[in-house]
Tab-separated table of C-alpha atoms and ligand atoms in Angstrom:
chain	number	residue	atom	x	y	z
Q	1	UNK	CA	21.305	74.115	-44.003
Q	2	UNK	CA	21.825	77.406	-41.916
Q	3	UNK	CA	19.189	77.082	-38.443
Q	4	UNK	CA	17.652	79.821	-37.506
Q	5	UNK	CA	17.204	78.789	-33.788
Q	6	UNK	CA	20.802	79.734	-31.983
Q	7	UNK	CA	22.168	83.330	-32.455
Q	8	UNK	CA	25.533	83.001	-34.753
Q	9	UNK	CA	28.608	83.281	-32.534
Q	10	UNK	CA	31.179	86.152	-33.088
Q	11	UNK	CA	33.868	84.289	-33.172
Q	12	UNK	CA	34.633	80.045	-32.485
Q	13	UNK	CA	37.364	77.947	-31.025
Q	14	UNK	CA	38.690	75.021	-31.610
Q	15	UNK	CA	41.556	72.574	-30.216
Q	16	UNK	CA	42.298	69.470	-32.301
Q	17	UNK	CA	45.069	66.870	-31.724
Q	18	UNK	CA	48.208	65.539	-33.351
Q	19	UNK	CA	48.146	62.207	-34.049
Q	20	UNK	CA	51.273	59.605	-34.026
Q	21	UNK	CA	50.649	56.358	-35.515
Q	22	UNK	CA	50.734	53.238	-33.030
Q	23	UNK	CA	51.396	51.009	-36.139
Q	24	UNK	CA	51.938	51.918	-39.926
Q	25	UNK	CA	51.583	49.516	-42.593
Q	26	UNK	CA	52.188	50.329	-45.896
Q	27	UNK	CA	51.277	48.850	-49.133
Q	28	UNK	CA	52.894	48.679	-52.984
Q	29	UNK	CA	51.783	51.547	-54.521
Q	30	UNK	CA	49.085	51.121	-57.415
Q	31	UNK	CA	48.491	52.598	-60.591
Q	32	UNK	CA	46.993	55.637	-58.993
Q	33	UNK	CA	50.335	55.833	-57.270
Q	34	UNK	CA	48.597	55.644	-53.807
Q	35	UNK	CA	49.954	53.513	-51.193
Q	36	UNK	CA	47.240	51.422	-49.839
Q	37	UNK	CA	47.478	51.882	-45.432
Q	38	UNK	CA	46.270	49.923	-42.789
Q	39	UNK	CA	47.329	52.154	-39.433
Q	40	UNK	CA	46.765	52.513	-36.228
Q	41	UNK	CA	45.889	56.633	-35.583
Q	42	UNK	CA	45.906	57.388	-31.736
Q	43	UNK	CA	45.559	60.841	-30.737
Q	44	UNK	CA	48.049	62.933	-28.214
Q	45	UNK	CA	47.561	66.005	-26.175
Q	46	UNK	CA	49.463	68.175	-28.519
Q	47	UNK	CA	46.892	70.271	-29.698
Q	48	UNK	CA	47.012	73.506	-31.833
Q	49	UNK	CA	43.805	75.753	-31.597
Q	50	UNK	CA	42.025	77.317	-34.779
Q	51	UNK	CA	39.888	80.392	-33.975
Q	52	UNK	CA	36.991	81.664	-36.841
Q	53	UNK	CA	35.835	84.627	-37.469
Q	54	UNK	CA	33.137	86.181	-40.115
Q	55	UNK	CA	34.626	88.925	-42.418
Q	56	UNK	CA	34.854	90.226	-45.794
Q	57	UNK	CA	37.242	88.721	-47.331
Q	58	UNK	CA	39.030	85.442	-46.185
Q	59	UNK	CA	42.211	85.731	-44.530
Q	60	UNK	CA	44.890	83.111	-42.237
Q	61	UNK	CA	47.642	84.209	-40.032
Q	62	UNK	CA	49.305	81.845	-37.838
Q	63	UNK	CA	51.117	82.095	-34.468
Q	64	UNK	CA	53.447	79.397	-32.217
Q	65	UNK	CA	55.609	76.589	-33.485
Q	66	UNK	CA	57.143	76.735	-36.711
Q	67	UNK	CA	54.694	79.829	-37.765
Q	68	UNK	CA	56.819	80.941	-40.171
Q	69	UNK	CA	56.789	77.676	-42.364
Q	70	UNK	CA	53.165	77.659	-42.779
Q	71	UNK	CA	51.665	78.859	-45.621
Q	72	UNK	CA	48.936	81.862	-45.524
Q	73	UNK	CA	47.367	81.647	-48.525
Q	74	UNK	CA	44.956	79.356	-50.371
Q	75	UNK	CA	47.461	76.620	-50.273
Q	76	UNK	CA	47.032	76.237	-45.998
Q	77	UNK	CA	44.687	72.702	-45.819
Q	78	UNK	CA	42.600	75.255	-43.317
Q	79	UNK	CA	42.062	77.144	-45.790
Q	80	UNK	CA	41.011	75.037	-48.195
Q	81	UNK	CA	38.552	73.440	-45.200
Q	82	UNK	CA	36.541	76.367	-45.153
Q	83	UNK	CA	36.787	76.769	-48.726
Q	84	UNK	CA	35.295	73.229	-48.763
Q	85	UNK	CA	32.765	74.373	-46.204
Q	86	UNK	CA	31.485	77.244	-48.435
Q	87	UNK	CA	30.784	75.129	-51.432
Q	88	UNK	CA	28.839	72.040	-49.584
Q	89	UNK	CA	26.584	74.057	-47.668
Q	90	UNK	CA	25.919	76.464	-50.440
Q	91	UNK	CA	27.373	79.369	-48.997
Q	92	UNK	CA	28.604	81.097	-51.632
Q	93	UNK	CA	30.231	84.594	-50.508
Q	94	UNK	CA	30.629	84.021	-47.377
Q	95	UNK	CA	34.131	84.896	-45.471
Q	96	UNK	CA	36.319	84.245	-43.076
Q	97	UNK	CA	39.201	85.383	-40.600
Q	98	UNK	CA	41.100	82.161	-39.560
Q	99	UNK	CA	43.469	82.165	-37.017
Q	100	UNK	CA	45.705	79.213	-36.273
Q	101	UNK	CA	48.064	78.821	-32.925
Q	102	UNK	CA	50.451	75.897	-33.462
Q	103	UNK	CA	52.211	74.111	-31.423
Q	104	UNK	CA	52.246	71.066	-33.209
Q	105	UNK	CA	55.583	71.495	-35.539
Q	106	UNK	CA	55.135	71.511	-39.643
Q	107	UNK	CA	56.293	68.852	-41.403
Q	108	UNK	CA	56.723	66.650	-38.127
Q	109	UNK	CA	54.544	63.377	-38.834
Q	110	UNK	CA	52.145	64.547	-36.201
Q	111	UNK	CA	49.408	65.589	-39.164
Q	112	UNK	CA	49.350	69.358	-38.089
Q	113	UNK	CA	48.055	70.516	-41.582
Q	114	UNK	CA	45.385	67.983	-41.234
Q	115	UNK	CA	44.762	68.867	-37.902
Q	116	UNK	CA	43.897	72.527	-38.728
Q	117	UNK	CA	41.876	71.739	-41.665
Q	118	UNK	CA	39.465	68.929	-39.073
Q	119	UNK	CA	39.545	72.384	-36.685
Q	120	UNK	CA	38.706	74.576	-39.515
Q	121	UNK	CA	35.697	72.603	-40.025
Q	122	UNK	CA	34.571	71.808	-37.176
Q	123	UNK	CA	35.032	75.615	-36.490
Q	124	UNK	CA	32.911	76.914	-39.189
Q	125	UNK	CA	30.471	74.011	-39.297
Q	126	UNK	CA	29.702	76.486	-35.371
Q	127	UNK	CA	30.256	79.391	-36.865
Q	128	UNK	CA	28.301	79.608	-39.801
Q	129	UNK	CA	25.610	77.126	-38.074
Q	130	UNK	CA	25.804	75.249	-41.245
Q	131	UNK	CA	24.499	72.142	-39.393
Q	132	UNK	CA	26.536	69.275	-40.742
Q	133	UNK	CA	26.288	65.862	-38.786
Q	134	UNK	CA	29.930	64.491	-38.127
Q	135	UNK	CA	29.598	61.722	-40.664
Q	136	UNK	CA	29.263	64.823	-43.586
Q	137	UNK	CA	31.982	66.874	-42.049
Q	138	UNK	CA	33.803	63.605	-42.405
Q	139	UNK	CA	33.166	63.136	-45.872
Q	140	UNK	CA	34.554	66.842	-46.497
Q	141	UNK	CA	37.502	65.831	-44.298
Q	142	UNK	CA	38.446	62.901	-46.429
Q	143	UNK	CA	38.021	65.311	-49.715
Q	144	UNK	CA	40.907	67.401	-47.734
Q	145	UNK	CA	43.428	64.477	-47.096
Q	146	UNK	CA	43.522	61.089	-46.008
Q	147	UNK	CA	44.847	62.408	-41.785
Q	148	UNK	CA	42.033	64.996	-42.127
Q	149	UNK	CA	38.680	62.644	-40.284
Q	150	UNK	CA	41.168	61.136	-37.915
Q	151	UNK	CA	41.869	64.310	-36.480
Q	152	UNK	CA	37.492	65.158	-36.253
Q	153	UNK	CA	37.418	62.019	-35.072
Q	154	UNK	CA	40.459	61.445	-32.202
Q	155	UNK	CA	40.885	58.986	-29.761
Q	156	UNK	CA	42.392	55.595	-31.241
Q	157	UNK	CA	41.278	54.256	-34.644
Q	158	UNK	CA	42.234	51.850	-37.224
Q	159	UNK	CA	42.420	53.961	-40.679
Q	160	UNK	CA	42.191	51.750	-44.307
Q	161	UNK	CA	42.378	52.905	-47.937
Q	162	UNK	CA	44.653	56.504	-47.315
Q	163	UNK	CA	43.847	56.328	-43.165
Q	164	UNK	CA	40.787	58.161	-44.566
Q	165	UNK	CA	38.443	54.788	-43.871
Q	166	UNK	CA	38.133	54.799	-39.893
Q	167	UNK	CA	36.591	52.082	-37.292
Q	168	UNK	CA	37.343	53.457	-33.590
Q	169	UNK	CA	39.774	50.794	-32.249
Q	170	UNK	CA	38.913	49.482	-27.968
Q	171	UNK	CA	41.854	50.647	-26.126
Q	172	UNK	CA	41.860	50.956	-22.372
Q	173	UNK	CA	43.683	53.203	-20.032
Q	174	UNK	CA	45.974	56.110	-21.120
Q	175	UNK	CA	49.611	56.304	-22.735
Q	176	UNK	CA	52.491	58.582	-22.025
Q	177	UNK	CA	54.676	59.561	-24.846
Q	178	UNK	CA	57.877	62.098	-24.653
Q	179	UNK	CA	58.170	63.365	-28.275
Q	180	UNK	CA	61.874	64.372	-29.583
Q	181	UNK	CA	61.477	66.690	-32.481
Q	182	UNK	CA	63.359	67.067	-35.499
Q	183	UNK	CA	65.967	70.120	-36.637
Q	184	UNK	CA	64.669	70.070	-40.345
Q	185	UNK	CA	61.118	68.468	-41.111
Q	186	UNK	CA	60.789	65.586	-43.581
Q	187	UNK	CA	58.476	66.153	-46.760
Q	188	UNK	CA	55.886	62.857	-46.676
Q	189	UNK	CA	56.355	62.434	-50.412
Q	190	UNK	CA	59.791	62.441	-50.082
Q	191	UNK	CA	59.485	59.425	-47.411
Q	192	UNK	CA	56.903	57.330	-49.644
Q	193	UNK	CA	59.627	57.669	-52.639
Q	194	UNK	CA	62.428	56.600	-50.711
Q	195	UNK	CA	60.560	53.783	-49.603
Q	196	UNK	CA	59.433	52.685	-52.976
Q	197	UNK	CA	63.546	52.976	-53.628
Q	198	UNK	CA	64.755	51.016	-50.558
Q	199	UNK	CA	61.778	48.575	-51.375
Q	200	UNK	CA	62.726	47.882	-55.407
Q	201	UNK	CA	66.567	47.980	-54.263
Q	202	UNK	CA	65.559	44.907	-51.652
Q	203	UNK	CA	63.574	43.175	-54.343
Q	204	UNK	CA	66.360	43.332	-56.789
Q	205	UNK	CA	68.999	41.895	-54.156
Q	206	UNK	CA	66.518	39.076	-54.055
Q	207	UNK	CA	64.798	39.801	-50.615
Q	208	UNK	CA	61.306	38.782	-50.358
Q	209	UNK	CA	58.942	41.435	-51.070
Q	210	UNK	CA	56.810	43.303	-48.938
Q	211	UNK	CA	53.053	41.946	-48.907
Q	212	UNK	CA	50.985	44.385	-51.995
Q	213	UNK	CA	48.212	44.554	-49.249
Q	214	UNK	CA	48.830	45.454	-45.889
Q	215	UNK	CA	47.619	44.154	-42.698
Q	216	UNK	CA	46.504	45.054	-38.993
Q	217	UNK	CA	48.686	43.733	-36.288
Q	218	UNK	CA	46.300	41.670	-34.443
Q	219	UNK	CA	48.819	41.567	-31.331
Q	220	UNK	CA	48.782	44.978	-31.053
Q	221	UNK	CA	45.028	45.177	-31.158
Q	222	UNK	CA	44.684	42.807	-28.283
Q	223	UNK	CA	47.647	44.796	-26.444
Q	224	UNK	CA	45.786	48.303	-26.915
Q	225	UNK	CA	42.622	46.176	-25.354
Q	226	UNK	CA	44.472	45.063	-22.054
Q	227	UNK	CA	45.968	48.569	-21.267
Q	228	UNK	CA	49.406	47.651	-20.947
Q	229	UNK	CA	52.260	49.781	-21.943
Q	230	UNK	CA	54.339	47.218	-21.617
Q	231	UNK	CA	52.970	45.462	-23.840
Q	232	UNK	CA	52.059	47.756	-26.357
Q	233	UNK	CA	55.826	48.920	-26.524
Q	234	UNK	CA	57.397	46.142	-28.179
Q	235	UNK	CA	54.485	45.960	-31.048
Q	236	UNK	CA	54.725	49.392	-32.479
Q	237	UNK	CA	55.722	49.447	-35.727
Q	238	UNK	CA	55.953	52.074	-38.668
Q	239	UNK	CA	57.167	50.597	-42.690
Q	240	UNK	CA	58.046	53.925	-43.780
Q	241	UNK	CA	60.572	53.987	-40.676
Q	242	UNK	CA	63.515	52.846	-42.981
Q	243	UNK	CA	63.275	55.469	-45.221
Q	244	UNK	CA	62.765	58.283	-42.614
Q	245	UNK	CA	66.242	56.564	-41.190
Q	246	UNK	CA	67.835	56.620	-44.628
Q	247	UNK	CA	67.001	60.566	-45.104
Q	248	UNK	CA	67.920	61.490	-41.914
Q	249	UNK	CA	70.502	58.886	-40.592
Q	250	UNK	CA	70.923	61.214	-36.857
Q	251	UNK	CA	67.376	59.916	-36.011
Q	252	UNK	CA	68.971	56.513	-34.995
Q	253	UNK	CA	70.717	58.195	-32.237
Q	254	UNK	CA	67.371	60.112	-31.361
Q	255	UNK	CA	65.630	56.326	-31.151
Q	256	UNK	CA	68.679	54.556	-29.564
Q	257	UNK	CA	69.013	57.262	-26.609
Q	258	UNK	CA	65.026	56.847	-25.881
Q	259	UNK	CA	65.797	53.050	-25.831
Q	260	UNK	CA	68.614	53.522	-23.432
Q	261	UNK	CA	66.541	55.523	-21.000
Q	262	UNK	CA	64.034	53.032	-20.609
Q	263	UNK	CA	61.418	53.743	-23.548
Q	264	UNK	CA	58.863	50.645	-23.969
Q	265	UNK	CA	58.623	51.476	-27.597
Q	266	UNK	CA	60.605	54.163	-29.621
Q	267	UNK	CA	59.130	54.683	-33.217
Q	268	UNK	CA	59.625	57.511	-35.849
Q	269	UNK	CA	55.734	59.109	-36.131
Q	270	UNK	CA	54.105	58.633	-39.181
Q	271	UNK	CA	56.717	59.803	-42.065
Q	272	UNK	CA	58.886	61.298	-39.264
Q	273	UNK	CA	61.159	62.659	-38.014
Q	274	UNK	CA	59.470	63.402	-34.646
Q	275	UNK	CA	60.378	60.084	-32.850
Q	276	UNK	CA	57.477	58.911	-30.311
Q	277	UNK	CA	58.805	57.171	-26.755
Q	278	UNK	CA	56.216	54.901	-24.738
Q	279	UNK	CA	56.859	55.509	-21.522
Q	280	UNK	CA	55.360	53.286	-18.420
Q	281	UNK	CA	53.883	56.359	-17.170
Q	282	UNK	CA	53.633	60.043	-16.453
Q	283	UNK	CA	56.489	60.210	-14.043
Q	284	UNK	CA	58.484	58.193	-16.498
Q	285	UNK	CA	57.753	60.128	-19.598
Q	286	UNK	CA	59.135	62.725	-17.450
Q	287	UNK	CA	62.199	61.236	-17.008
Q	288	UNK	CA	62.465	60.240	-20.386
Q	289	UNK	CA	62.184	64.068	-21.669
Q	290	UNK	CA	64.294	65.194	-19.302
Q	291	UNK	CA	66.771	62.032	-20.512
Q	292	UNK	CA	66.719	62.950	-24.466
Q	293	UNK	CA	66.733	66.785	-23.384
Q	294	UNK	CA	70.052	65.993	-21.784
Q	295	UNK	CA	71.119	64.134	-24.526
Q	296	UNK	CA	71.069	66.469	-27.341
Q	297	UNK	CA	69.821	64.317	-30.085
Q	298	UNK	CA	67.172	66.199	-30.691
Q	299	UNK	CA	65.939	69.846	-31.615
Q	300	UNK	CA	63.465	70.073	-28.973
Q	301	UNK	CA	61.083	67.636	-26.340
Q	302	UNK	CA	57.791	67.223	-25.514
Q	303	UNK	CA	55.454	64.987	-23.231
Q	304	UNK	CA	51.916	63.926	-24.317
Q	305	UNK	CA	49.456	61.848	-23.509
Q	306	UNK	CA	46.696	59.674	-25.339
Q	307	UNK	CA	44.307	59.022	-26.555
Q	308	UNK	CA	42.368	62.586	-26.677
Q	309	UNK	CA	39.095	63.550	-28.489
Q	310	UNK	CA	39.380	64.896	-31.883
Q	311	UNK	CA	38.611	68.760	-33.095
Q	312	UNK	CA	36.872	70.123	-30.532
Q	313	UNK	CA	35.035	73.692	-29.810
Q	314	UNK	CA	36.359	75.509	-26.830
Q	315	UNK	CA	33.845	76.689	-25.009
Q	316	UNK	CA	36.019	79.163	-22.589
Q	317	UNK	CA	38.613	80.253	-24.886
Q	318	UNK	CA	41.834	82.183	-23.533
Q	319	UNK	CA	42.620	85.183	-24.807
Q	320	UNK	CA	45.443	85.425	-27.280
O	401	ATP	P1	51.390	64.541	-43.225
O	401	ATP	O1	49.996	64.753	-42.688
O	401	ATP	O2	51.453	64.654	-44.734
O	401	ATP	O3	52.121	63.384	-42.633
O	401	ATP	P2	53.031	66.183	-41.562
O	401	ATP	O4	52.265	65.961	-40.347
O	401	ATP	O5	54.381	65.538	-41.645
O	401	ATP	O6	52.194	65.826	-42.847
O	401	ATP	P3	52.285	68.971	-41.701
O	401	ATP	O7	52.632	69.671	-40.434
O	401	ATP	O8	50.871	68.674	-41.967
O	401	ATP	O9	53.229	67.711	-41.827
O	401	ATP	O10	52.903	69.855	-42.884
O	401	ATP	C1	53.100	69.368	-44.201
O	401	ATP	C2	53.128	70.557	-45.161
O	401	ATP	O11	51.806	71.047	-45.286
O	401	ATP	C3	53.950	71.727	-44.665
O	401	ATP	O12	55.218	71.715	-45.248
O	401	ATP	C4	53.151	72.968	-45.057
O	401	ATP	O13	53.741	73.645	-46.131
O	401	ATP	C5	51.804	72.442	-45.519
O	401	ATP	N1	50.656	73.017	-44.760
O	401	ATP	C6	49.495	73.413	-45.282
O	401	ATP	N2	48.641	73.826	-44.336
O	401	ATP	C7	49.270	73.701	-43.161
O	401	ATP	C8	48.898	73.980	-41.810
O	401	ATP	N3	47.715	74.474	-41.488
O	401	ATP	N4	49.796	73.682	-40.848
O	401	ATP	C9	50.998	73.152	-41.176
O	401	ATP	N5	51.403	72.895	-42.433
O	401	ATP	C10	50.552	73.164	-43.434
């Protein structure tokens, strides 16, 4: 319902998250070809910023980090958000300029798409004073793709189903993470096929089979409780790992230099191929993006922290 008690705002910011995935369990697919997931979302400073703005015809452009391999049509998940947006809240006709500054790279396993589309909503939701509560926008989100209510809702979660199914997870103190980023980005169908292949090849060779439903690592959860890098390090853990490996064999180098250099975990994110270092802490994540810089196993490096909030509005935004 549109309120008539605040003045609508010319124009709304917001900064939303990446997300890499503290553990990734992945199920046999069913008939609907969905993989059921029971992960671990935790939210990183890496944030890309989606600015709205009412006009007469929709339109996206996009700035930063791998602009040019975003889409700018209907096909962009933000987009489609405020498409979404429109029809729930009965807004028929109504417009809008989005603008989207990434720096979260495309096709990375950090959920950027998703990302934008959370931001998108979250954007308009202000915009067009449409006057969702969070648990609606998060019921559009899910519509949008199973990342998409992770990234409203941030900070560390435990995601079911697709990831779309969220309960906030108790983690104390903060992470550091130095991210090594791919050359060429990894399509997430691509990674789920491959791992069907790798997983039917095993079966056939006689290995035991993975378990048809996943389950949380209740080690982990009790690690993420105590605060301890250390001891989170060790218990990160990603199944579709393998088959980001077997697509792009160089990112065992990537993980093996992070180990080298001191890394208390070193996972591919998600379906890859960023690869996410824990480090002990800020100083160290330094050291280990300065480390992998130096090493050249990667395209480019970046240091994060987490967990963050989710899409957020920016109440002071810089001008772009
Ligand atoms: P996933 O969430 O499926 O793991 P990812 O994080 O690996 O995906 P994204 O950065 O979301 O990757 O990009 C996946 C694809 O989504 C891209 O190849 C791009 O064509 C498409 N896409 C649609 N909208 C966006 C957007 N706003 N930003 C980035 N990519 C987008």
């Amino acid at each position: 319902m549109i309120s008539a008690s605040r003045p609508a705002p010319a124009g709304v910011t917001v900064r939303v998250p990446a997300k890499v995935n503290l553990q990734l369990a992945v199920g046999q697919s069913g008939a609907d070809g969905y993989h059921p997931l029971v992960t671990v979302f935790h939210a990183i400073s890496l944030f890309d910023e989606v600015t709205v703005r009412s006009a007469e015809k929709t339109s996206l452009s996009v700035t930063g980090e791998d602009a040019a391999a975003v889409p700018r049509d209907r096909s962009n998940l933000a987009w489609k958000a405020a498409s979404a947006l429109v029809q729930a809240a009965g807004l028929r006709g109504s417009a809008v300029e989005i603008r989207i500054k990434k720096r979260i790279p495309v096709a990375a396993g950090l959920a950027g798409g998703s990302a934008d589309a959370a931001a998108t909503l979250v954007a308009c939701n202000e915009l067009w004073q449409t006057g969702l509560a969070p648990r609606e926008l998060a019921e559009l989100a899910s519509g949008l793709g199973s990342d998409v209510p992770f990234a409203l809702l941030g900070g560390t979660a435990v995601g079911r189903g697709r990831g779309e199914q969220l309960t906030p997870a108790l983690a104390a103190g903060s992470y550091h993470w130095a991210l090594a980023f791919g050359h060429e980005g990894l399509s997430t169908a691509e990674v789920y096929a491959t791992c069907d292949r790798l997983r039917a090849a095993r079966a056939a060779s006689g290995d035991q089979p993975e378990p048809a439903e996943p389950e949380l690592s209740h080690p982990l959860m009790t690690a993420l409780r105590s605060g301890d890098p250390a001891r989170v390090g060790p218990l990160l853990s990603n199944d579709l790992q393998p088959a980001a490996l077997s697509l792009q064999p160089d990112l065992r180098r990537t993980l093996t230099a992070g180990r080298e250099h001191g890394a208390l975990g070193a996972i591919v994110s998600g379906s890859g191929p960023t690869c996410a270092f824990l480090a002990s802490d800020a100083a160290h994540a330094r050291e280990l993006a300065v480390a992998l810089t130096g090493s050249g196993v990667c395209r480019a490096v970046a240091r994060a922290s987490g967990p963050v909030p989710g899409a957020a509005v920016v109440r002071d935004p810089q001008p772009s």
